Amino acid sequence: MKKTIAVILCFLQFDEAVVAQDHRGLIDSSLLPVQQAHYLPEYTFDKPVNNQAWQTQKSGLHAGFGSSGKSYFRTEVPLQTEQNVWETTGWKGERLNAQILVWSPDSLQQVRLTVSDLNNAAGKVIGSSNIRLQLVRYVISNYPYGAADAVCGQTPYKNGYLMPDRLETLDRFDLPGKTTRPVWVSLDVPASAETGIYSGIITVTTGSSSISLQVKIKVQGQVLPSPRDWSYRLDLWQNPWVVAWKNHLVPWSAEHKVLLKQHLKLYADAGGKYITTYAVHSPWADNSYMIEGGMIEWIKQKNGRWKFDYNIFDTYVQLAMEAGVDQAITIYTPIPWGNRFRYMDEASGNYVYASWPPESGQFIAGWNSFLTDLKMHLEQKGWFEKTYLGINENEMRQTLEAIKVIKKHSPAWRITYAGDWHQELDTLLDDYSFLYGKEPNAQQLQQRRSRGATSTFYVCCNPAKPNNFVFSPPIEGRWISWYSFAFGYHGFLRWAYDAWPEDPVRDARFGSWPAGDCFMVYPGGGSSIRFETMREGIADFEKMQLLKKLAAQSDDKRARDMWQAFEQHLRAFTIERDFNEEKIGADIDEGKALIDRLTEALGG
């Protein structure tokens, strides 16, 4: 997915007089006074303040509910009419999201939010502990909101915007005048909750002012399985070294492993299925701030024979499985960028870098030795059946040569590939992820499914839409899984989960790629609006899967007819190419309403 591009670091010069700090001492761009951030002159960090719009707002505190699928700029009046009620429907076990928008033409101090229990008419309670509030932090991003011209390798450095994305534990916050602060609301409906309509209050206060916002949730009878049991194949590529680097820890130390467990919990909680591992050192040509190290050490012994050390590989796989990511292991890659392989020369004690094209004798001999040893190791661990050898968008001739070596060694090896659709690779790959827009047709995809092969699609630094960039409308992240279901995919892949730039909590730009392309979560196990809306779409996918099965088994003709109407609606997702934010949001809203009615018709 990634082309070899030199990483360009962009350092910003801050005027210390206007830099605010949060409670951890981190520079927080979103607390800078509006239009007061003195960086390089070509940057514009906020939209210009519309003084006329703010003058229409009465003095003091304002608050209301906004959509989880929309971004709200901090200098804009977010709502013309305050929406004081959040009313929605969900399954038991489902997470429901919204945003509370707090704004004021005046500066406010110590804004706090409190949550009540939710009660229904029968006296049943969903405790307030099931509702989580997180402060939305603004980070610097290239491109204005919803830009359609993002491309790999040509990301402009000017036109930087503060965009809402990073989520952080909420205690209280100050609000500069003529600004908006979103607060992310997540309600986890307990799997044990009884059906019914539950109501409660979220109160926003500052000083002597307060606003009560009503929450009204209809809980249906169907139960959404836990993320570990979701069928959706989510594959977010991981780089565990970046967690050590960001926290100034020795890689694979006890402290590093403690943080990795926390770091992987978010991925597991979104139904992550693939564990990303590396058989070779830095497979992607050193194109990240912290390169992907090898997890399996290749050692050329003094007698000329190969030996392999699996210590890091085993450690990481076990950590991921303990976190709940345990369905697939991908080992990258037989074809690293530039065919560069690193091994330890036992005689000299030095690392040696060699070029092994897949058709070369060195590649064939080296990989046959490795595959023999690796297969035995995986079988001993009980991991062979869930392991894939991963190949990533290489020249076709080299890809076919590498696959030939692998399959000649043993037909039992599973191979996964991320890249454009190629007919000649179809039957050779057990798992195939296609770049959106470079995909097979529906019939070809169904043929893969009928023979037991799995198929996903991906987006990376292209296309511009749909995507998960910081500046992408969040609804696009949810749309991705509706498309997965409508077109017949098993899931979604993205590079990457956590390939952070220099200072991600403040500046999401990476240099050569659009902001947010390289990571979905933040240091410290912090989630993002992009990650949560992606998770919303995955939960939708699971609900559709279950309803499809229930409709097929139902004797109720009305329910079967409703499913057919729903399938008709899904066609909109297979032909969408314009990606108008309002249009795709309306398609998802209509689809959600149909899901709610289907759930009721099918006994939920």
Coordinates of C-alpha atoms in Angstrom, one line a residue:
M1 CA 0.0 0.0 0.0
K2 CA 2.8 2.4 0.7
K3 CA 5.2 3.6 -1.9
T4 CA 8.8 4.3 -0.9
I5 CA 8.8 8.0 0.0
A6 CA 11.3 9.9 2.2
V7 CA 9.8 11.1 5.4
I8 CA 10.0 14.8 5.8
L9 CA 9.9 16.1 9.3
C10 CA 8.1 19.4 9.8
F11 CA 8.9 21.3 13.0
L12 CA 6.7 24.1 14.2
Q13 CA 8.0 27.1 16.1
F14 CA 5.7 28.1 18.9
D15 CA 5.3 31.5 20.5
E16 CA 5.5 30.6 24.2
A17 CA 3.3 33.5 25.1
V18 CA 0.3 31.9 23.5
V19 CA 1.0 28.2 24.2
A20 CA -1.5 26.6 26.6
Q21 CA -0.8 23.4 28.5
D22 CA -3.2 20.7 29.6
H23 CA -3.1 18.9 32.9
R24 CA -0.3 16.5 31.8
G25 CA 1.9 19.3 30.6
L26 CA 1.4 18.6 26.9
I27 CA 1.0 21.4 24.5
D28 CA -2.6 21.4 23.5
S29 CA -3.2 23.3 20.2
S30 CA -7.0 23.4 20.9
L31 CA -6.5 25.7 23.9
L32 CA -4.7 28.3 22.0
P33 CA -6.5 31.6 21.8
V34 CA -8.4 31.8 18.5
Q35 CA -6.3 33.3 15.6
Q36 CA -3.3 33.7 18.0
A37 CA -1.2 30.7 17.0
H38 CA 2.1 32.2 15.6
Y39 CA 3.6 29.4 13.4
L40 CA 5.1 29.6 10.0
P41 CA 3.1 32.1 8.0
E42 CA 1.7 29.8 5.4
Y43 CA -0.4 27.9 8.0
T44 CA -4.0 28.7 8.9
F45 CA -4.9 26.7 12.0
D46 CA -8.5 27.8 12.4
K47 CA -11.3 28.8 10.1
P48 CA -11.7 32.6 10.3
V49 CA -14.1 33.6 13.1
N50 CA -17.6 34.5 11.7
N51 CA -18.2 37.4 14.1
Q52 CA -21.7 38.0 12.7
A53 CA -22.7 34.4 13.5
W54 CA -21.3 34.7 17.1
Q55 CA -23.1 38.0 17.6
T56 CA -26.4 36.2 17.2
Q57 CA -25.6 34.0 20.1
K58 CA -26.9 35.1 23.5
S59 CA -24.2 35.5 26.2
G60 CA -23.2 32.5 28.3
L61 CA -23.4 28.8 28.1
H62 CA -24.8 26.9 25.1
A63 CA -25.0 23.1 24.7
G64 CA -26.7 20.5 22.5
F65 CA -26.3 17.2 20.8
G66 CA -24.5 16.8 17.5
S67 CA -23.9 13.8 15.2
S68 CA -21.1 11.3 15.7
G69 CA -20.7 11.3 11.9
K70 CA -19.8 15.0 11.6
S71 CA -16.8 17.2 12.5
Y72 CA -17.3 20.5 14.2
F73 CA -14.8 23.3 13.9
R74 CA -13.9 25.1 17.1
T75 CA -14.4 28.6 15.7
E76 CA -17.9 28.0 14.2
V77 CA -21.3 28.2 15.9
P78 CA -22.1 24.4 15.7
L79 CA -25.9 24.4 15.8
Q80 CA -28.4 27.0 14.8
T81 CA -31.0 25.3 17.0
E82 CA -29.9 23.7 20.2
Q83 CA -30.8 20.0 20.1
N84 CA -31.5 19.1 23.8
V85 CA -32.6 15.5 23.3
W86 CA -30.6 12.5 22.1
E87 CA -33.0 9.8 21.0
T88 CA -31.8 6.6 19.4
T89 CA -32.3 2.9 19.2
G90 CA -29.9 0.0 19.8
W91 CA -29.4 -3.6 20.6
K92 CA -28.2 -5.1 23.8
G93 CA -24.5 -5.2 23.8
E94 CA -24.2 -2.3 21.3
R95 CA -22.3 1.0 21.7
L96 CA -24.2 4.1 20.8
N97 CA -22.4 7.4 20.2
A98 CA -23.2 11.0 19.9
Q99 CA -21.4 14.3 20.5
I100 CA -22.3 17.0 23.0
L101 CA -21.4 20.4 21.7
V102 CA -20.6 23.2 24.2
W103 CA -20.1 26.7 22.9
S104 CA -20.2 30.3 24.0
P105 CA -19.5 33.8 22.7
D106 CA -17.8 34.4 26.1
S107 CA -14.9 32.7 27.8
L108 CA -16.1 30.1 30.3
Q109 CA -14.1 28.4 33.1
Q110 CA -14.4 24.9 34.5
V111 CA -17.1 23.5 32.3
R112 CA -18.2 20.1 33.7
L113 CA -20.6 17.4 32.6
T114 CA -22.4 14.9 34.9
V115 CA -24.5 11.9 33.9
S116 CA -27.5 10.3 35.6
D117 CA -28.6 6.7 35.5
L118 CA -31.0 5.7 32.7
N119 CA -34.4 4.4 33.9
N120 CA -37.3 2.8 32.1
A121 CA -41.0 2.6 33.1
A122 CA -40.6 -0.8 34.7
G123 CA -38.0 0.5 37.1
K124 CA -35.0 -1.1 35.3
V125 CA -31.8 0.8 35.3
I126 CA -28.8 1.3 32.9
G127 CA -26.2 2.7 35.3
S128 CA -24.4 5.9 34.6
S129 CA -21.1 3.9 34.6
N130 CA -22.2 2.6 31.2
I131 CA -21.9 6.1 29.7
R132 CA -18.5 7.5 29.0
L133 CA -17.7 11.1 28.2
Q134 CA -14.4 12.0 26.5
L135 CA -13.1 15.4 25.6
V136 CA -12.5 15.9 21.9
R137 CA -9.1 17.4 21.3
Y138 CA -8.1 19.3 18.2
V139 CA -5.0 18.3 16.3
I140 CA -3.2 19.9 13.4
S141 CA -4.2 18.3 10.1
N142 CA -3.3 19.0 6.4
Y143 CA -6.2 19.9 4.2
P144 CA -9.5 21.5 4.9
Y145 CA -12.5 19.4 6.0
G146 CA -13.6 16.9 3.4
A147 CA -10.9 17.7 0.9
A148 CA -11.0 15.5 -2.3
D149 CA -7.5 16.0 -3.5
A150 CA -5.4 13.9 -1.1
V151 CA -2.8 11.9 -2.9
C152 CA 0.2 9.8 -1.9
G153 CA 3.5 11.7 -1.8
Q154 CA 2.2 15.2 -2.6
T155 CA 0.5 16.2 0.6
P156 CA 0.9 20.0 0.9
Y157 CA 2.3 21.4 4.1
K158 CA 0.2 24.6 4.1
N159 CA -3.5 25.0 4.8
G160 CA -3.1 23.2 8.1
Y161 CA -6.3 23.1 10.1
L162 CA -7.2 22.3 13.6
M163 CA -9.5 19.3 13.3
P164 CA -11.4 17.4 16.1
D165 CA -10.1 13.9 16.5
R166 CA -8.3 12.8 19.6
L167 CA -10.4 11.6 22.5
E168 CA -9.3 12.1 26.1
T169 CA -10.6 11.4 29.6
L170 CA -12.8 14.2 30.7
D171 CA -12.8 16.0 34.0
R172 CA -13.5 19.7 33.2
F173 CA -12.3 22.2 30.6
D174 CA -12.1 25.9 30.0
L175 CA -13.8 27.4 26.9
P176 CA -12.3 30.4 25.1
G177 CA -14.8 32.9 23.8
K178 CA -16.3 32.4 20.4
T179 CA -15.3 28.7 20.4
T180 CA -16.9 25.3 20.4
R181 CA -15.8 22.2 22.3
P182 CA -17.2 18.8 21.4
V183 CA -17.5 16.0 24.0
W184 CA -17.8 12.4 22.7
V185 CA -20.6 10.4 24.4
S186 CA -20.4 6.6 24.3
L187 CA -23.2 4.5 25.8
D188 CA -22.5 0.8 26.1
V189 CA -25.8 -0.9 26.4
P190 CA -25.3 -3.9 28.7
A191 CA -25.9 -7.3 27.1
S192 CA -28.1 -8.1 30.1
A193 CA -30.3 -5.0 29.8
E194 CA -34.0 -5.6 29.5
T195 CA -35.9 -4.2 26.5
G196 CA -37.6 -0.9 26.8
I197 CA -37.1 2.9 26.6
Y198 CA -34.6 4.3 29.1
S199 CA -34.3 8.0 29.9
G200 CA -31.8 10.1 31.8
I201 CA -30.0 13.4 31.9
I202 CA -26.6 14.8 31.1
T203 CA -26.0 18.1 32.8
V204 CA -23.6 20.7 31.5
T205 CA -22.5 23.3 34.1
T206 CA -20.2 26.3 34.5
G207 CA -20.4 28.6 37.4
S208 CA -24.0 29.3 38.2
S209 CA -25.2 28.2 34.7
S210 CA -26.4 24.8 33.7
I211 CA -28.1 23.0 30.8
S212 CA -29.9 19.7 31.1
L213 CA -29.7 17.4 28.0
Q214 CA -32.1 14.5 27.8
V215 CA -31.0 11.0 26.8
K216 CA -33.7 8.6 25.5
I217 CA -32.6 5.1 24.4
K218 CA -34.8 2.4 23.0
V219 CA -33.2 -1.0 23.8
Q220 CA -34.3 -3.8 21.4
G221 CA -34.4 -7.5 22.2
Q222 CA -31.5 -8.7 19.9
V223 CA -28.1 -9.1 21.4
L224 CA -24.9 -8.0 19.6
P225 CA -22.1 -10.5 20.3
S226 CA -19.0 -9.2 22.0
P227 CA -16.3 -7.9 19.6
R228 CA -14.2 -11.0 20.0
D229 CA -17.0 -13.0 18.3
W230 CA -17.7 -10.6 15.5
S231 CA -17.4 -12.1 12.0
Y232 CA -16.0 -8.9 10.5
R233 CA -12.3 -9.3 9.5
L234 CA -10.6 -6.1 10.7
D235 CA -7.0 -5.8 9.8
L236 CA -5.1 -2.8 11.1
W237 CA -1.4 -3.1 10.7
Q238 CA 0.6 -2.7 13.9
N239 CA 4.1 -1.5 14.7
P240 CA 4.7 -2.3 18.4
W241 CA 8.2 -0.6 18.4
V242 CA 6.4 2.8 18.1
V243 CA 4.9 2.3 21.6
A244 CA 8.4 1.8 23.1
W245 CA 9.8 4.7 21.1
K246 CA 7.1 7.1 22.1
N247 CA 7.4 6.3 25.8
H248 CA 11.3 6.2 25.8
L249 CA 11.3 2.5 26.7
V250 CA 13.6 -0.4 25.8
P251 CA 11.7 -2.4 23.2
W252 CA 10.3 -5.6 24.6
S253 CA 11.1 -4.7 28.2
A254 CA 8.5 -5.5 30.9
E255 CA 7.3 -1.8 30.8
H256 CA 6.9 -1.9 27.1
K257 CA 4.8 -5.1 27.3
V258 CA 2.5 -3.6 29.9
L259 CA 1.8 -0.7 27.6
L260 CA 1.3 -3.0 24.6
K261 CA -1.5 -4.8 26.4
Q262 CA -3.3 -1.5 27.0
H263 CA -2.5 -0.4 23.4
L264 CA -4.0 -3.6 21.9
K265 CA -7.2 -3.4 23.9
L266 CA -8.7 -0.7 21.6
Y267 CA -8.0 -2.9 18.6
A268 CA -9.5 -5.9 20.2
D269 CA -12.5 -3.9 21.3
A270 CA -13.2 -3.0 17.7
G271 CA -13.1 -6.7 16.7
G272 CA -9.5 -6.7 15.4
K273 CA -8.7 -10.1 13.9
Y274 CA -5.2 -9.9 12.4
I275 CA -1.9 -9.8 14.4
T276 CA 0.8 -8.0 12.4
T277 CA 4.2 -9.6 12.6
Y278 CA 7.5 -9.2 10.7
A279 CA 9.8 -11.9 9.5
V280 CA 12.2 -9.4 8.1
H281 CA 13.7 -6.2 9.4
S282 CA 12.1 -2.9 8.1
P283 CA 10.0 -4.4 5.2
W284 CA 8.7 -1.0 4.0
A285 CA 12.0 0.7 3.3
D286 CA 12.4 2.7 6.6
N287 CA 9.5 5.0 5.7
S288 CA 8.1 5.5 9.2
Y289 CA 9.3 7.6 12.2
M290 CA 9.9 4.3 14.0
I291 CA 10.7 1.5 11.5
E292 CA 9.2 -2.0 11.9
G293 CA 11.9 -4.2 13.3
G294 CA 12.2 -7.9 12.6
M295 CA 10.4 -10.2 15.0
I296 CA 12.3 -13.2 13.8
E297 CA 16.0 -13.0 13.9
W298 CA 17.8 -14.7 11.0
I299 CA 21.2 -16.0 12.0
K300 CA 23.7 -17.4 9.6
Q301 CA 25.8 -19.7 11.7
K302 CA 29.6 -20.3 11.3
N303 CA 28.8 -23.6 9.6
G304 CA 26.8 -21.8 7.0
R305 CA 23.4 -23.1 8.2
W306 CA 20.5 -20.9 9.2
K307 CA 19.1 -20.5 12.7
F308 CA 16.0 -18.5 13.7
D309 CA 15.1 -16.8 16.9
Y310 CA 11.3 -16.5 17.5
N311 CA 11.5 -14.8 20.9
I312 CA 10.0 -11.4 19.9
F313 CA 7.5 -13.0 17.5
D314 CA 6.2 -15.4 20.2
T315 CA 6.0 -12.5 22.8
Y316 CA 4.0 -10.3 20.6
V317 CA 1.6 -12.9 19.3
Q318 CA 0.9 -14.0 22.8
L319 CA 0.3 -10.5 24.0
A320 CA -2.2 -9.9 21.1
M321 CA -4.0 -13.1 21.8
E322 CA -4.3 -12.3 25.5
A323 CA -5.8 -8.9 24.5
G324 CA -8.4 -10.7 22.3
V325 CA -6.9 -10.5 18.9
D326 CA -6.5 -14.1 18.0
Q327 CA -8.1 -15.1 14.6
A328 CA -5.2 -14.5 12.2
I329 CA -1.4 -13.9 12.2
T330 CA 0.1 -12.2 9.2
I331 CA 3.9 -12.5 8.7
Y332 CA 5.5 -9.8 6.5
T333 CA 7.0 -10.3 4.1
P334 CA 8.8 -12.5 1.5
I335 CA 9.2 -9.5 -0.7
P336 CA 10.5 -6.5 1.3
W337 CA 10.9 -3.2 -0.5
G338 CA 14.0 -3.3 -2.6
N339 CA 14.4 -7.1 -1.9
R340 CA 16.5 -6.1 1.1
F341 CA 17.1 -8.8 3.8
R342 CA 19.0 -8.4 7.0
Y343 CA 20.6 -11.3 8.9
M344 CA 23.1 -11.7 11.7
D345 CA 26.4 -13.2 10.6
E346 CA 27.5 -15.3 13.5
A347 CA 31.2 -15.4 12.5
S348 CA 31.6 -11.6 12.5
G349 CA 28.8 -10.6 14.9
N350 CA 27.6 -8.0 12.3
Y351 CA 24.3 -7.5 10.6
V352 CA 24.5 -8.1 6.9
Y353 CA 22.2 -6.6 4.3
A354 CA 21.7 -8.5 1.2
S355 CA 19.5 -8.2 -1.9
W356 CA 17.5 -11.4 -2.6
P357 CA 15.1 -11.1 -5.6
P358 CA 12.4 -13.8 -5.4
E359 CA 13.8 -15.5 -8.5
S360 CA 17.4 -15.7 -7.1
G361 CA 19.1 -18.7 -5.7
Q362 CA 19.7 -16.9 -2.4
F363 CA 16.0 -16.3 -2.0
I364 CA 15.0 -19.8 -2.8
A365 CA 17.6 -21.4 -0.5
G366 CA 17.0 -18.9 2.3
W367 CA 13.3 -19.0 2.3
N368 CA 13.1 -22.8 2.0
S369 CA 15.2 -23.1 5.2
F370 CA 13.1 -20.4 6.9
L371 CA 9.8 -21.9 5.9
T372 CA 10.8 -25.4 7.1
D373 CA 11.8 -24.0 10.5
L374 CA 8.8 -21.6 10.7
K375 CA 6.2 -24.3 9.9
M376 CA 7.6 -26.6 12.6
H377 CA 7.5 -23.7 15.1
L378 CA 4.0 -22.6 14.2
E379 CA 2.7 -26.2 14.4
Q380 CA 4.3 -26.6 17.9
K381 CA 2.6 -23.4 19.0
G382 CA -0.8 -24.4 17.5
W383 CA -0.7 -21.3 15.3
F384 CA -0.1 -22.7 11.8
E385 CA -3.7 -22.9 10.8
K386 CA -4.3 -19.2 11.4
T387 CA -1.1 -17.9 9.9
Y388 CA -0.7 -16.1 6.6
L389 CA 2.4 -15.1 4.8
G390 CA 1.8 -11.5 3.7
I391 CA 2.8 -9.9 0.4
N392 CA 2.1 -6.3 -0.3
E393 CA 1.7 -4.6 -3.8
N394 CA 4.8 -5.8 -5.5
E395 CA 5.7 -6.1 -9.2
M396 CA 3.6 -9.0 -10.5
R397 CA 6.6 -11.0 -11.8
Q398 CA 8.2 -11.0 -8.3
T399 CA 4.9 -11.7 -6.6
L400 CA 4.3 -14.8 -8.7
E401 CA 7.9 -16.0 -8.2
A402 CA 7.6 -15.7 -4.4
I403 CA 4.2 -17.5 -4.3
K404 CA 5.8 -20.3 -6.4
V405 CA 8.5 -20.8 -3.9
I406 CA 6.0 -20.8 -1.0
K407 CA 3.6 -23.2 -2.5
K408 CA 6.3 -25.5 -3.7
H409 CA 7.6 -25.7 -0.2
S410 CA 4.1 -26.7 1.1
P411 CA 0.6 -26.2 -0.4
A412 CA -0.6 -25.8 3.1
W413 CA 0.8 -22.3 3.5
R414 CA -1.8 -19.5 3.4
I415 CA -1.0 -16.3 1.6
T416 CA -2.5 -12.9 1.9
Y417 CA -1.9 -10.0 -0.5
A418 CA -2.8 -6.3 -0.4
G419 CA -2.9 -4.5 -3.7
D420 CA -4.9 -4.0 -6.9
W421 CA -7.1 -6.8 -8.2
H422 CA -5.2 -9.2 -10.5
Q423 CA -7.0 -12.1 -12.1
E424 CA -3.8 -14.1 -12.2
L425 CA -3.4 -13.9 -8.4
D426 CA -7.0 -14.8 -7.5
T427 CA -6.8 -18.6 -7.1
L428 CA -3.3 -18.4 -5.5
L429 CA -4.4 -16.2 -2.5
D430 CA -6.3 -17.4 0.5
D431 CA -6.9 -13.9 1.7
Y432 CA -6.9 -10.9 -0.7
S433 CA -7.4 -7.2 0.2
F434 CA -8.1 -4.9 -2.7
L435 CA -7.5 -1.1 -2.9
Y436 CA -10.9 0.6 -3.1
G437 CA -11.5 1.4 -6.8
K438 CA -9.1 -1.4 -8.0
E439 CA -11.4 -4.3 -7.1
P440 CA -12.9 -7.4 -8.6
N441 CA -16.5 -7.3 -9.8
A442 CA -19.3 -8.8 -7.7
Q443 CA -19.3 -12.1 -9.5
Q444 CA -15.5 -12.6 -9.1
L445 CA -15.8 -11.7 -5.4
Q446 CA -18.6 -14.2 -4.9
Q447 CA -16.5 -16.9 -6.6
R448 CA -13.8 -16.3 -4.1
R449 CA -16.3 -16.6 -1.2
S450 CA -17.8 -19.8 -2.6
R451 CA -14.4 -21.6 -2.5
G452 CA -13.7 -20.5 1.0
A453 CA -11.3 -17.6 0.3
T454 CA -11.6 -14.4 2.3
S455 CA -11.7 -11.0 0.7
T456 CA -11.4 -7.5 2.2
F457 CA -10.7 -4.0 0.8
Y458 CA -8.5 -1.2 1.9
V459 CA -7.9 2.5 1.7
C460 CA -4.5 4.1 2.5
C461 CA -3.1 7.4 1.3
N462 CA -5.5 7.0 -1.6
P463 CA -8.2 7.3 -2.6
A464 CA -9.1 10.7 -1.2
K465 CA -12.6 9.4 -0.5
P466 CA -13.8 7.3 1.2
N467 CA -11.1 7.4 3.9
N468 CA -10.2 7.7 7.5
F469 CA -8.0 10.8 7.4
V470 CA -8.2 13.4 10.2
F471 CA -9.9 15.7 7.7
S472 CA -12.3 13.1 6.4
P473 CA -16.0 13.5 7.4
P474 CA -16.3 10.9 10.2
I475 CA -19.4 9.4 8.4
E476 CA -17.0 8.0 5.7
G477 CA -15.4 5.7 8.3
R478 CA -18.8 4.3 9.1
W479 CA -19.8 4.1 5.4
I480 CA -16.8 1.8 4.8
S481 CA -18.4 -1.2 6.6
W482 CA -21.8 -0.6 4.9
Y483 CA -19.9 -0.9 1.7
S484 CA -18.2 -4.0 2.9
F485 CA -21.5 -5.7 3.6
A486 CA -23.3 -4.4 0.5
F487 CA -20.6 -5.5 -1.9
G488 CA -19.9 -8.9 -0.2
Y489 CA -16.5 -8.3 1.6
H490 CA -15.5 -10.1 4.8
G491 CA -14.0 -6.9 6.2
F492 CA -11.6 -4.0 5.9
L493 CA -7.8 -3.5 6.1
R494 CA -5.8 -0.3 6.8
W495 CA -2.2 0.7 7.1
A496 CA -1.8 1.6 9.9
Y497 CA -3.0 1.3 13.4
D498 CA -0.3 3.2 15.1
A499 CA 2.6 4.4 12.9
W500 CA 2.7 7.8 14.7
P501 CA 4.5 10.9 13.4
E502 CA 6.8 13.0 15.7
D503 CA 4.1 14.5 17.9
P504 CA 0.7 12.9 17.1
V505 CA -1.2 14.2 20.2
R506 CA -0.7 17.7 18.8
D507 CA 0.2 17.4 15.1
A508 CA -1.3 14.6 13.0
R509 CA 0.6 15.4 9.8
F510 CA 3.1 12.9 8.6
G511 CA 4.9 14.7 5.8
S512 CA 4.5 12.7 2.7
W513 CA 1.0 11.3 3.5
P514 CA -2.3 12.9 4.5
A515 CA -2.8 13.5 8.2
G516 CA -4.1 10.4 10.0
D517 CA -3.2 8.0 7.1
C518 CA -0.6 6.3 9.3
F519 CA -2.6 5.9 12.5
M520 CA -6.1 5.5 13.9
V521 CA -5.3 5.7 17.7
Y522 CA -3.2 7.8 19.9
P523 CA -0.4 7.2 22.4
G524 CA -1.6 6.0 25.8
G525 CA -4.3 3.8 24.3
G526 CA -6.3 6.9 23.3
S527 CA -9.1 6.5 20.8
S528 CA -10.2 8.9 18.1
I529 CA -13.4 10.0 16.4
R530 CA -12.2 8.2 13.3
F531 CA -11.6 4.9 15.2
E532 CA -15.0 5.1 17.0
T533 CA -17.0 5.8 13.8
M534 CA -15.2 2.9 12.1
R535 CA -16.2 0.8 15.0
E536 CA -19.8 2.0 14.6
G537 CA -19.8 0.7 11.0
I538 CA -18.4 -2.7 12.0
A539 CA -21.2 -3.1 14.6
D540 CA -23.7 -2.2 11.8
F541 CA -22.1 -4.9 9.7
E542 CA -22.6 -7.5 12.5
K543 CA -26.2 -6.5 12.9
M544 CA -26.8 -6.9 9.2
Q545 CA -25.2 -10.3 9.2
L546 CA -27.4 -11.5 12.0
L547 CA -30.6 -10.1 10.5
K548 CA -29.8 -11.6 7.2
K549 CA -29.6 -15.0 8.8
L550 CA -32.8 -14.5 10.8
A551 CA -34.7 -13.3 7.8
A552 CA -33.6 -16.4 5.8
Q553 CA -34.9 -18.6 8.6
S554 CA -38.1 -16.7 9.2
D555 CA -41.5 -18.0 8.3
D556 CA -42.9 -14.5 8.3
K557 CA -43.3 -13.3 4.8
R558 CA -43.5 -9.7 5.9
A559 CA -40.0 -10.0 7.5
R560 CA -38.6 -11.6 4.4
D561 CA -40.1 -8.8 2.3
M562 CA -38.6 -6.2 4.6
W563 CA -35.1 -7.8 4.2
Q564 CA -35.5 -7.7 0.4
A565 CA -36.3 -4.0 0.7
F566 CA -33.2 -3.5 2.8
E567 CA -31.1 -5.3 0.2
Q568 CA -32.5 -2.9 -2.4
H569 CA -31.4 0.0 -0.2
L570 CA -27.9 -1.4 0.1
R571 CA -27.4 -1.0 -3.7
A572 CA -26.8 2.7 -3.0
F573 CA -23.6 1.8 -1.2
T574 CA -22.2 -0.1 -4.2
I575 CA -22.6 2.7 -6.7
E576 CA -21.7 5.7 -4.5
R577 CA -18.6 7.6 -5.9
D578 CA -19.4 11.2 -5.2
F579 CA -19.2 10.9 -1.4
N580 CA -21.2 13.9 -0.5
E581 CA -21.3 14.0 3.3
E582 CA -25.0 14.7 3.5
K583 CA -25.9 12.0 1.0
I584 CA -24.0 9.2 2.5
G585 CA -25.1 10.2 6.0
A586 CA -28.7 10.1 4.8
D587 CA -28.2 6.6 3.2
I588 CA -26.8 5.3 6.6
D589 CA -29.6 6.9 8.6
E590 CA -32.2 5.3 6.3
G591 CA -30.4 2.0 6.6
K592 CA -30.3 2.2 10.4
A593 CA -34.1 2.9 10.4
L594 CA -34.7 -0.2 8.3
I595 CA -32.5 -2.2 10.6
D596 CA -34.5 -1.0 13.6
R597 CA -37.8 -2.1 11.9
L598 CA -36.3 -5.4 10.8
T599 CA -35.2 -6.1 14.3
E600 CA -38.7 -5.6 15.6
A601 CA -40.2 -7.7 12.9
L602 CA -37.8 -10.5 13.6
G603 CA -38.7 -10.7 17.2
G604 CA -36.3 -8.1 18.6

